[in-house]
Every structure is written in structure tokens, then in C-alpha cells.
GROMACS .gro file of C-alpha atoms in nm:
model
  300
    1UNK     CA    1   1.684   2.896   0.289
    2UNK     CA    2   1.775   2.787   0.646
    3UNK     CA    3   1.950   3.060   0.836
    4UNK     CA    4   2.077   2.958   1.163
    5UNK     CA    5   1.970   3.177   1.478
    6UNK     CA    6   2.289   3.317   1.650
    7UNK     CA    7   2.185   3.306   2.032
    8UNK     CA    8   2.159   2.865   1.976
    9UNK     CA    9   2.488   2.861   1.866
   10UNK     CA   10   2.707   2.736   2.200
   11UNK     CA   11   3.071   2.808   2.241
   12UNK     CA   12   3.261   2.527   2.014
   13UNK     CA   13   3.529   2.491   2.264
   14UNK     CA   14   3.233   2.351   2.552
   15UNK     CA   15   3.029   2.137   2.272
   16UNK     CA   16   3.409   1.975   2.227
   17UNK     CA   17   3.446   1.928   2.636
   18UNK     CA   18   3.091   1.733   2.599
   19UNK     CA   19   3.138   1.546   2.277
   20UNK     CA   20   3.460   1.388   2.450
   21UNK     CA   21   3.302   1.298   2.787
   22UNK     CA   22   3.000   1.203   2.595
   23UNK     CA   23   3.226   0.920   2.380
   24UNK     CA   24   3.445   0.840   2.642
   25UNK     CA   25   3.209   0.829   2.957
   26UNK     CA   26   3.457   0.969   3.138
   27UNK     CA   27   3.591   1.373   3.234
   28UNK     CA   28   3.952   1.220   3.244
   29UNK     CA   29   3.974   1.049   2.928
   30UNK     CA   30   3.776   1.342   2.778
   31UNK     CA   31   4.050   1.569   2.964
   32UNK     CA   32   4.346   1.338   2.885
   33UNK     CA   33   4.219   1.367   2.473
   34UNK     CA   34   4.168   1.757   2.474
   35UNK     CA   35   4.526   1.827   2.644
   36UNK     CA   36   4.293   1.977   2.942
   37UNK     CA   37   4.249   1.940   3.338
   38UNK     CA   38   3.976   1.761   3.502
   39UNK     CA   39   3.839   2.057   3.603
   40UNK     CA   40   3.823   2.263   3.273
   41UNK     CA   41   3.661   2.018   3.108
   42UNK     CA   42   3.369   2.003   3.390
   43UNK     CA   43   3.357   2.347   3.358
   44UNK     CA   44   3.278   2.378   2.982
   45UNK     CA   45   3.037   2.118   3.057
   46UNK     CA   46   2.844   2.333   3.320
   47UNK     CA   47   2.889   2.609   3.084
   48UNK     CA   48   2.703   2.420   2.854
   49UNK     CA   49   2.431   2.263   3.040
   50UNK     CA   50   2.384   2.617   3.215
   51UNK     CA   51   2.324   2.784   2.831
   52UNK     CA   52   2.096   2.522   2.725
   53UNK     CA   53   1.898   2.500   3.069
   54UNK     CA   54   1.905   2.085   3.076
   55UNK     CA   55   2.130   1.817   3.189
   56UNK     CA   56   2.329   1.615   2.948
   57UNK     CA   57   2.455   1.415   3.232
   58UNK     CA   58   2.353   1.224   3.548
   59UNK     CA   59   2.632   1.177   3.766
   60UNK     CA   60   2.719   0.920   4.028
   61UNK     CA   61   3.052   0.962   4.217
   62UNK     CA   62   3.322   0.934   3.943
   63UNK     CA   63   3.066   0.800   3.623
   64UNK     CA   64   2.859   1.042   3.463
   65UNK     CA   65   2.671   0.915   3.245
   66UNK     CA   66   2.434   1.034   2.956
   67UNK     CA   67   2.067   1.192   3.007
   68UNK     CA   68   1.819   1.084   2.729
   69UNK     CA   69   1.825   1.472   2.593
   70UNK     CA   70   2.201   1.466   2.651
   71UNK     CA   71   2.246   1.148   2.412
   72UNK     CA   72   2.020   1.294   2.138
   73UNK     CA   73   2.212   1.604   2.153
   74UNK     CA   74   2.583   1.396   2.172
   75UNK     CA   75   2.433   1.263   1.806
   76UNK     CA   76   2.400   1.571   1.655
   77UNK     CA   77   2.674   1.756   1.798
   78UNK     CA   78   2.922   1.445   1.681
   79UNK     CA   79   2.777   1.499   1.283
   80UNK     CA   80   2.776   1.891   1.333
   81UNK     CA   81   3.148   1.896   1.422
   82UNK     CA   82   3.274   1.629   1.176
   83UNK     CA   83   3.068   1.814   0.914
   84UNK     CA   84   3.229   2.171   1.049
   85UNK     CA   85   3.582   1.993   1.050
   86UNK     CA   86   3.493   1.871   0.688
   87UNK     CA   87   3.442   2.199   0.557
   88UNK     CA   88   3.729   2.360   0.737
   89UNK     CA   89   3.940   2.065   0.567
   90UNK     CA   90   3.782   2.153   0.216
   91UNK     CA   91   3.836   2.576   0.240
   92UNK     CA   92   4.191   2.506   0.331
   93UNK     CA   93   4.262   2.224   0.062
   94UNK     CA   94   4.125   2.517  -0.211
   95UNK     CA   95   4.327   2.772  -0.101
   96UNK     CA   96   4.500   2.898  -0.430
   97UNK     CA   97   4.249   2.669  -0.699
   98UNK     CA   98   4.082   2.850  -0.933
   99UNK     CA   99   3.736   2.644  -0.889
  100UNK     CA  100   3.608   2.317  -0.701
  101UNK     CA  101   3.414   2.067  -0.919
  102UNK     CA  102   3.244   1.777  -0.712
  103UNK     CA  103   3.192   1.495  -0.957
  104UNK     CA  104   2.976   1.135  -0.900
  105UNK     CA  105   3.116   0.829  -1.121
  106UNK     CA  106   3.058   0.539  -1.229
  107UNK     CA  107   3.380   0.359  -1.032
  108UNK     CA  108   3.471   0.125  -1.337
  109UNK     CA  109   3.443   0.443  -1.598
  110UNK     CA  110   3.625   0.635  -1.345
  111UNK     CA  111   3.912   0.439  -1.262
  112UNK     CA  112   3.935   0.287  -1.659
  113UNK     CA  113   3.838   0.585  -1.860
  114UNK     CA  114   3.834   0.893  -1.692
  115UNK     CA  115   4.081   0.901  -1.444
  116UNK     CA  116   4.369   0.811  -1.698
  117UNK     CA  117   4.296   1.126  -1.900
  118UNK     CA  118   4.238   1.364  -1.613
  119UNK     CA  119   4.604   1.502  -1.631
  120UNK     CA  120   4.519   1.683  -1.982
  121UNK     CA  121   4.233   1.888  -1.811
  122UNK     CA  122   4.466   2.007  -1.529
  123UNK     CA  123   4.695   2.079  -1.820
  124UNK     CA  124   4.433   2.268  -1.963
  125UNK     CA  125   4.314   2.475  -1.687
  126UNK     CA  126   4.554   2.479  -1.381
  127UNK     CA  127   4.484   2.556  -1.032
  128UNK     CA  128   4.136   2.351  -1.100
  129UNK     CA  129   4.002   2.093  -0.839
  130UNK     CA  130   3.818   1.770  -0.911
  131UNK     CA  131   3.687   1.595  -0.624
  132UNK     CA  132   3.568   1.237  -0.734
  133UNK     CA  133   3.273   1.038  -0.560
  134UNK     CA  134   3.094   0.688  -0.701
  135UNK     CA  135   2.701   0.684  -0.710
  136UNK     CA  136   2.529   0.392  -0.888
  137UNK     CA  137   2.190   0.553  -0.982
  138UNK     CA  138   2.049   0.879  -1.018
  139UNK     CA  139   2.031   1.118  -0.698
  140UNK     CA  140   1.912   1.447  -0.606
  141UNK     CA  141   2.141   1.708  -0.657
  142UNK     CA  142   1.959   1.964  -0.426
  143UNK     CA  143   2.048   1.686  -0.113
  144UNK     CA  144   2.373   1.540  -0.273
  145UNK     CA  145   2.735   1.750  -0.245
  146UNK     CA  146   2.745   1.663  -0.662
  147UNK     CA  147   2.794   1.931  -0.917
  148UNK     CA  148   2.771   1.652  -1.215
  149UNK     CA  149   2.757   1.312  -1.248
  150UNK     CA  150   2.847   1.020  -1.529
  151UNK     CA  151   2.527   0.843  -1.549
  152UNK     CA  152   2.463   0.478  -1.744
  153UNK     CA  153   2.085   0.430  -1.871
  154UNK     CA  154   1.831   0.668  -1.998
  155UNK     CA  155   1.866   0.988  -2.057
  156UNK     CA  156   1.597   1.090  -1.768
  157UNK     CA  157   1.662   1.290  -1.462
  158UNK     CA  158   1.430   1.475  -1.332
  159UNK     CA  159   1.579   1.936  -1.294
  160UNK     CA  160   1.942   1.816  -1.512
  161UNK     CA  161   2.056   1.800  -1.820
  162UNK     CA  162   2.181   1.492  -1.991
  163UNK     CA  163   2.452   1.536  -2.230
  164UNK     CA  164   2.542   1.186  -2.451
  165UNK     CA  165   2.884   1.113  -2.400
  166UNK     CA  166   2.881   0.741  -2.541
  167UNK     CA  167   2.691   0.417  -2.638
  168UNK     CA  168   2.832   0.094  -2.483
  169UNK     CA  169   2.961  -0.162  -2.699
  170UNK     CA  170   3.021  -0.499  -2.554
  171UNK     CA  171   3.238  -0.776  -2.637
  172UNK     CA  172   3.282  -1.118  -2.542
  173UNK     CA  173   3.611  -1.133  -2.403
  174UNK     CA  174   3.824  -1.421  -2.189
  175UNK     CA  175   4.196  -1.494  -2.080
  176UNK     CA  176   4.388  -1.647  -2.363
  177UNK     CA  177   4.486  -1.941  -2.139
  178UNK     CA  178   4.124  -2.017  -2.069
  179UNK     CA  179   4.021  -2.001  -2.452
  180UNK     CA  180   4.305  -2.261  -2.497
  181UNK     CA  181   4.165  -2.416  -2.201
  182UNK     CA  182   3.788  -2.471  -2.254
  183UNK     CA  183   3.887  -2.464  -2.650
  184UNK     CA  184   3.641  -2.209  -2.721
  185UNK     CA  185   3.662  -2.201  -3.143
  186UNK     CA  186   3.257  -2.044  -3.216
  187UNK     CA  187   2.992  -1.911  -3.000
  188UNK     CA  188   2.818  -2.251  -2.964
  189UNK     CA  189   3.124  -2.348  -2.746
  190UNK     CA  190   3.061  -2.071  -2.520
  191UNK     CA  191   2.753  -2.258  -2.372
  192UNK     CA  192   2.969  -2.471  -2.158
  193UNK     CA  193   3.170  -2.185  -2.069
  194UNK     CA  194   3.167  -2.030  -1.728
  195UNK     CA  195   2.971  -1.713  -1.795
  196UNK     CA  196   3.102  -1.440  -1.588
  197UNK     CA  197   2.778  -1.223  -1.512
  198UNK     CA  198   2.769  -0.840  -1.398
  199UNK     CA  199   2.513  -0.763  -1.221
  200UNK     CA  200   2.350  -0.457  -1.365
  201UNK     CA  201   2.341  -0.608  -1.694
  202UNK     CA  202   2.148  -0.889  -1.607
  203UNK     CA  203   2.031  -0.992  -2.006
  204UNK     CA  204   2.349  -0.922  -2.175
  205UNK     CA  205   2.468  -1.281  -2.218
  206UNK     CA  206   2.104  -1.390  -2.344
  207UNK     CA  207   2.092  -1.090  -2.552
  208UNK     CA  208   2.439  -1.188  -2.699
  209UNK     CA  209   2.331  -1.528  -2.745
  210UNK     CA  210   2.018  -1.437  -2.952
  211UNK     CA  211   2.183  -1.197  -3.141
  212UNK     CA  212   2.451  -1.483  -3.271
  213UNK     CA  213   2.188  -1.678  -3.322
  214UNK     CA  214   2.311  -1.970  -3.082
  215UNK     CA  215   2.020  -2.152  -2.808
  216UNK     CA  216   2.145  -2.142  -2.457
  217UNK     CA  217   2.029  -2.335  -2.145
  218UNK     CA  218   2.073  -2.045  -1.881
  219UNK     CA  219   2.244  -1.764  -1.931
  220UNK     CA  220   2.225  -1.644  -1.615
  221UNK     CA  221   2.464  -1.863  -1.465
  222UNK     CA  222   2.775  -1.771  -1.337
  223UNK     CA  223   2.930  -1.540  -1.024
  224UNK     CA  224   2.782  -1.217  -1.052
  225UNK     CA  225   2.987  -0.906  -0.980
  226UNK     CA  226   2.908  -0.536  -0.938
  227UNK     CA  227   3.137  -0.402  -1.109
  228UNK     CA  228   3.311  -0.426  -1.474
  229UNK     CA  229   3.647  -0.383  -1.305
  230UNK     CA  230   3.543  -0.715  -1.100
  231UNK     CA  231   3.444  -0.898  -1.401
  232UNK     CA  232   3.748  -0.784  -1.625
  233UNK     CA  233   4.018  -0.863  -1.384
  234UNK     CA  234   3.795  -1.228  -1.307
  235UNK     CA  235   3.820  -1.292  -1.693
  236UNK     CA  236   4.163  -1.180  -1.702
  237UNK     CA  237   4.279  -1.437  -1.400
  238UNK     CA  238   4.081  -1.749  -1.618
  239UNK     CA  239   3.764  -1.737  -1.405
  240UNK     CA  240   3.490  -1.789  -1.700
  241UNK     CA  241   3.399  -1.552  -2.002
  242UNK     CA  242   3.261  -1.206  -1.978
  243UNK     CA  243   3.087  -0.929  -2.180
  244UNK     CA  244   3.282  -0.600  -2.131
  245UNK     CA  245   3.260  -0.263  -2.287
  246UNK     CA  246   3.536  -0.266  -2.515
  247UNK     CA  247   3.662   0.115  -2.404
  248UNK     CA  248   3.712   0.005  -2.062
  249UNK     CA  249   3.957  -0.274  -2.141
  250UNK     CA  250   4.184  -0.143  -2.407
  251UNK     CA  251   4.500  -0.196  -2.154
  252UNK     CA  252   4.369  -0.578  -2.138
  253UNK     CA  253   4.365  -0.599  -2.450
  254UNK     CA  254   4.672  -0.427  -2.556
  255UNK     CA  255   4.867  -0.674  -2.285
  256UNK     CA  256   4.676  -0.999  -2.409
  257UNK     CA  257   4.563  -1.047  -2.020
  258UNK     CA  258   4.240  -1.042  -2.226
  259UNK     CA  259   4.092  -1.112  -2.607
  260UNK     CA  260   3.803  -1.083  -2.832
  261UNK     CA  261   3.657  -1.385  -2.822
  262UNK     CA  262   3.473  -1.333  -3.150
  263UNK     CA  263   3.387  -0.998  -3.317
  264UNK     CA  264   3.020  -1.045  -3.305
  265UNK     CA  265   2.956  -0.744  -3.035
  266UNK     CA  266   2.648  -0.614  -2.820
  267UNK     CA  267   2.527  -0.243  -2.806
  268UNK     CA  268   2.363  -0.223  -2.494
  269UNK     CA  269   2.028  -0.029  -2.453
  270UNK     CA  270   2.127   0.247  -2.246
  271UNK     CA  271   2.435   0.495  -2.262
  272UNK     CA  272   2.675   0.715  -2.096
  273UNK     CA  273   2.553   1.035  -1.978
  274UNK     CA  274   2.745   1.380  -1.840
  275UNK     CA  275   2.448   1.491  -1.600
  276UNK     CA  276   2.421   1.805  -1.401
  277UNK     CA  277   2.161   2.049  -1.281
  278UNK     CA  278   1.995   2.281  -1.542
  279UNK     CA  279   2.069   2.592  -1.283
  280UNK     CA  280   2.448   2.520  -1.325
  281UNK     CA  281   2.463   2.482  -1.661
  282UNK     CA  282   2.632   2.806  -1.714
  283UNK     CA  283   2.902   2.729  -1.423
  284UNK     CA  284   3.248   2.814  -1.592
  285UNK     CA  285   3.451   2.544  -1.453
  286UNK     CA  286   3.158   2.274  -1.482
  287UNK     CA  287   3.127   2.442  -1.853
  288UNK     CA  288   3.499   2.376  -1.900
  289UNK     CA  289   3.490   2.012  -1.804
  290UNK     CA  290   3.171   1.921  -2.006
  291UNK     CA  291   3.308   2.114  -2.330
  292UNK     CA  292   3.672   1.879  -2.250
  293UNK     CA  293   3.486   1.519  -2.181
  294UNK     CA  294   3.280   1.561  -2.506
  295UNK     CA  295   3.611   1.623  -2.651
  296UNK     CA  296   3.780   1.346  -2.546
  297UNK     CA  297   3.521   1.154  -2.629
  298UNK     CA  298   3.492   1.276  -2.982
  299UNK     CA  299   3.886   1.199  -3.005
  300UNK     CA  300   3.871   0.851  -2.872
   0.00000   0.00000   0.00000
């Protein structure tokens, strides 16, 4: 546990003066910025340089300009107060919620799937705060500000716990004015379709194709994108053909922006996954949101 030493800790008011001066180059700017004379400002600078016993500046008439220890220290002192303003921002935004939880997503089961269906556990447990980030792969949650994460793969992290949430079922789906277009009547005619690829599922199409039983030149080609929400709306504006899970385009499909090409369907290897740290388990409001998602999932 880092504790931080008391007599390092400068006045906050002087390590402002200095980040100022330090980004603008200038006492006046940094003066001009803080609402502050001229001379105020070089005085919580002196203060400053006088506690730590170095210079943080050279100066030359009216320039000052940055000592190597002084632009090492401008670094730190920048991330320390954006990190302190941060935290300020988050103790005030809590004020009156009955709990924080700091969730990484997946952004296309986020904004698709989970998002839509946050309003019933606000319902359910008022004054509660869900603060949504997007990671891609698995982290460490003793460096990461996470409490949980929705995780796509295996279920292997190393300290958390992986709750199943869902298998992924894929579809081939396209625009109905580009089935009409490319007349696309079996799977053999999607061989000369444009095959809309996403790029962390880099074998779907050729494990589609050999699961239909239908030969394929490449079934790599085709614009990649990162993200389902890429390929879905690309699909849905007649780009080419694409293999989505079918959960995450049920408003496509309920519009007829998209449709099931043909109801031969792919169950991808990996899954969804509620992760979090096996020393929170037991957290009541992390508790309350993995007994609701299971829920919801069981529903759906």
C-alpha cells in the first residue's frame, strides 16, 4: 500500500502558478488564466522552487523557460492535478447514490444490448451509478479503474470470476435491396457476394461456408471492421453481406433495414462473459447487477 509522505506534498495553489507558466511559457498568460497578478504568480513559483530546493525555470529577461528537472516535474504535476480534478469531479457526481459500479464493455453489446435495458436496473435499485468504459481484451483489474467487465472468448482470466451470460449465434444477414440486388436465392450465391468481414472474427465466413457445405475461393475478402455496430449498419446501407449475432440486431431486423439471409446459423467458439475480481464477489451493488444481467439474460 503506497502512503504518501505529508512534508512532499507542496501547496496546490503554487503547483497551479507553475503548471500554468509551465504550459504557457509565460507568467502573464499563466497570470491572465488564474485571474492573478504578475507578481503572485512569481511568487508561488519561488515558493515552490524554494520548498523543493531546485529550479524549474531559467529565466532570461521576460522568457522563462523550463529546467530539465522543472519539465519532468511539469509532467507529473499536469497528470497529478487532472487525476485530483477527476476524483473531485467523481465524489461530487455521487453525492446522494447509493453505490458506484465502474463497468468495461464490449461497445457493440453495450450500445445494442445492454444499454437499452439499463433503465429497469435503475428501476430496480435507485440512487445506483453505472459508469460505462469499452475494453477489447482482458485487463488487470488491480491497474484498471474496472469493477466488472463483459468479456467475449474463453472463460480464462487470471484472480476473476467468469460468469456465462451467453453463446453467440450468428447469422448471415444483408439489406433487402442488396439481396434483390446481387439476387442472392442459396448460399452458393453468396460467393460472389461482397463479404463484409469483422475483424475479430476472422474465420466466421469460412466457418459458415463449411458448415453449409458450399466451396469458397476466399473468404477473407471484404472491408474489415472492428466493430459489429460497423458491420451491421455497412450491411444495413447495401455495402456486402455480414455475419452478425442475431441479439444485437433485433431492431434491424424488426425494421427490415436488415434480413436473414438463410436460417442456416453459426455458434461461434467463444461466449459472453460477466467478469470481475474474486475479492469483490461479495460487493452488494456489483452482486445486484450480476444477479439482474443473468436475469435478463435468462428472460431474453
Amino acid at each position: 500500500m503506497n502512503v504518501f509522505r505529508r512534508g512532499f506534498l507542496p501547496n496546490v495553489g503554487n503547483l497551479l502558478a507553475f503548471e500554468a507558466t509551465a504550459r504557457h511559457g509565460s507568467v502573464s498568460r499563466a497570470a491572465e488564466e488564474l485571474n492573478l497578478t504578475q507578481s503572485a504568480v512569481s511568487r508561488q513559483i519561488q515558493q515552490l522552487e524554494e520548498s523543493l530546493g531546485v529550479s524549474l525555470f531559467s529565466r532570461s529577461r521576460q522568457r522563462v523557460v523550463l529546467t530539465d528537472v522543472g519539465r519532468m516535474y511539469a509532467s507529473q504535476v499536469r497528470s497529478t492535478l487532472s487525476e485530483l480534478s477527476d476524483a473531485t469531479h467523481q465524489a461530487i457526481a455521487l453525492s446522494g447514490t447509493s453505490g458506484v459500479l465502474n463497468l468495461a464493455t464490449l461497445p457493440t453489446f453495450g450500445t445494442r444490448w445492454l444499454i437499452p435495458r439499463i433503465p429497469d436496473f435503475f428501476t430496480r435499485h435507485p440512487g445506483a451509478t453505472v459508469n460505462f468504459g469499452v475494453r477489447l481484451v482482458p485487463f488487470d483489474f488491480d491497474t484498471d479503474p474496472f469493477d466488472a467487465a463483459i468479456h467475449f472468448g474463453e472463460p480464462h482470466w487470471p484472480g476473476a470470476v467468469c460468469e456465462l451470460l451467453r453463446n453467440e449465434e450468428v447469422v448471415p444477414v444483408c439489406s433487402p435491396a442488396y439481396r434483390e440486388r446481387e439476387n442472392l436465392r442459396t448460399p452458393q450465391d453468396l460467393t460472389r457476394a461482397t463479404l463484409l468481414q469483422q475483424s475479430t472474427r476472422p474465420t466466421a465466413w469460412a466457418e459458415w461456408f463449411a458448415s453449409v457445405g458450399v466451396s469458397v475461393g476466399n473468404p477473407l475478402r471484404g472491408p474489415r471492421f472492428e466493430q459489429f455496430a460497423m458491420v451491421a449498419q455497412a450491411a444495413a446501407a447495401g455495402l456486402g453481406a455480414a455475419l452478425i449475432p442475431h441479439f444485437l440486431i433485433a431492431d434491424e431486423l424488426a425494421s427490415r433495414r436488415l434480413e436473414i439471409l438463410f436460417p442456416q446459423s453459426l455458434v461461434s467458439g467463444g461466449a459472453y462473459y460477466l467478469v470481475y475480481p474474486e475479492h469483490k464477489a461479495e460487493t452488494p451493488l456489483l452482486r445486484s447487477f450480476r444477479d439482474w444481467i443473468l436475469s435478463e439474460i435468462r428472460q431474453g
